[in-house]
Amino acid sequence: MIQSGVVELKEILSLEHVSFTYASEDVQESRKALEDISFTIREGEWIAIVGHNGSGKSTLAKLIIGLLFPNEGTIRVFLEELGEENLWNIRSRMGIVFQNPDNQFVGSTVQDDVAFALENNGVPFEKMVPRVHAALAQVKMESFLDHEPHHLSGGQKQRVAIAGALALEPELLILDEATSMLDPQGRDEVIRVVEELKRQTGLTVLSITHDLEEVLLADRVIVMNQGKVLAIGSPAQIFERGDELEAIGLDLPFSMKLSDSLQKEGIELNGNHMSEEELVNELWTSYFNK
Amino acid sequence: MMEKMIFGRYIPGHSFVHRLDPRSKLIFVFLFIVAVFFANNTATYAVLLAFTLLTILTARIRLYFLFNGLKPILFLVAFTLLMHFIFTKEGPILFEWKFIRIYEEGLRQGIYISIRFLVLVLMTTILTLTTSPISITDGMETLLNPLKKLKLPVHELALMMSISLRFIPTLMDETDKIMKAQLARGSDLTTGSLKERIKAVVPLLVPLFVSAFKRAEDLAIAMEVRGYRGGEGRTRYRQLDWQWRDTIALVIFGLLLIALLWLRS
Ligand SMILES: Nc1ncnc2c1ncn2[C@@H]1O[C@H](COP(=O)(O)OP(=O)(O)OP(=O)(O)O)[C@@H](O)[C@H]1O
Ligand SMILES: [Mg+2]
């Protein structure tokens, strides 16, 4: 991605001044779930969206996939304005994985579930079989073809859900807290799979997450607060504003907190440490530099 | 008790019967149910019984396993038999002791009806034992496809059925969890009068329903974003494959029918 500013990468998604309010009988209560959101995502980017509970992250995902429509502003997906007419076409070009592994498993076995989106889009049987196998191979679940959902772990179910999205060969993959209900091992499995995919296929990923490790993997981070975009930037830029993030109820990576505390204790360290490795490296070499 | 009951359960296997197409099995069982009513004498009932036993052997189901699992239903069969012994009063008396009299017709009718009932139960049990629920659903959907012209929502019904089947274990787990959560809060589900126990079930059902609705909503969203728009223009991943053995099964049924028609009086 070391291209000069002249050659712009293809735009995948852009929001312009998008606002949304959930319809509610109680007028007093109807607060804007999203207010004046604008950003652009380009091909091959990995975007992380963070924000406190109720900051509108899921609402944003639902607008992008066309489950809800904005009250104000426009959403452009694949350079087309999202509307009722092109909704199904646009949906067939992106995949979304939700939080609860159980509630999005439609098929009675792993392969049925992966084929579900293909069936819906009228892909002929002969083409479905290789696609299902390929998608399952991408998430390393090819040996589970005939397994039933209740015999799979949460992480495995989420990988199947990702395979289900990949089977349609999407240009954009949205993960709405796809790892939040998993144990650390399941979370690692899923993140690793997405990372690998991104490297191999250059997929554009929009990941809504509370997991800081996932945030560090992203190219850019969008911080949401009370329905508004608070900041957009690289993970380093975002975590630099540590206090601000903590003020809106977000956590910081453990290494950053540690490095902060060490600095407060008077140990001289240079700048921020986003990963434990960076911090360890600085710490064990710090005496040599003296 | 639940583990032993095999009516409606599926046991995977590789027998001739297991490998049949669900369509041929469904057609077979349906026609068999009709054919059972052609039997009206000892020879025809004997043929039916023998044929059923042969099917059990072909499906490689152990008789002990089958009858053990069907105990509650066998009890019902025995009950029918008894009722006929007592209440059918035709023909010469075979047996008399104090006020109990068993007539020849009673014995005959009792045995016939019991065989009829037994054979029907056995055949449907073999169907469900050898065919996974999802295959049965697929078979039904394909067989009922012509009814779409009559505006019967065949695809929707089949999808509903397969989703319900898929969610049974999930909801079972959930029930278990809620039950434990309520037990931990001191609710008592196992003792007390019937009224008390029914009352204790309410705190189980309410959270279960709430979560089931939540799941249904999530699932509907997940289906929609994956492009589900009803049966129109949809292709099928599960393909049914009618083979030589399916044709053979139906030919065998034809032979059975001929035998029945020939032997009946
Ligand atoms: N179906 C709905 N009807 C009415 N209000 C809703 C609905 N869904 C969400 N909201 C409200 O919209 C706001 C944003 O919710 P949203 O689910 O987008 O938050 P979120 O950032 O995804 O939170 P979380 O981290 O908990 O998933 C919240 O104030 C919430 O109460
Ligand atoms: Mg959310």
Coordinates of C-alpha atoms in Angstrom, one line a residue, chain B residues 1 11 113 119 214 229:
Chain B
M1 CA -36.6 -42.8 30.3
I11 CA -29.5 -43.7 14.7
I113 CA -55.7 -55.3 15.5
V119 CA -46.7 -53.1 12.2
K214 CA -34.4 -12.9 21.0
R229 CA -35.9 -13.7 0.3

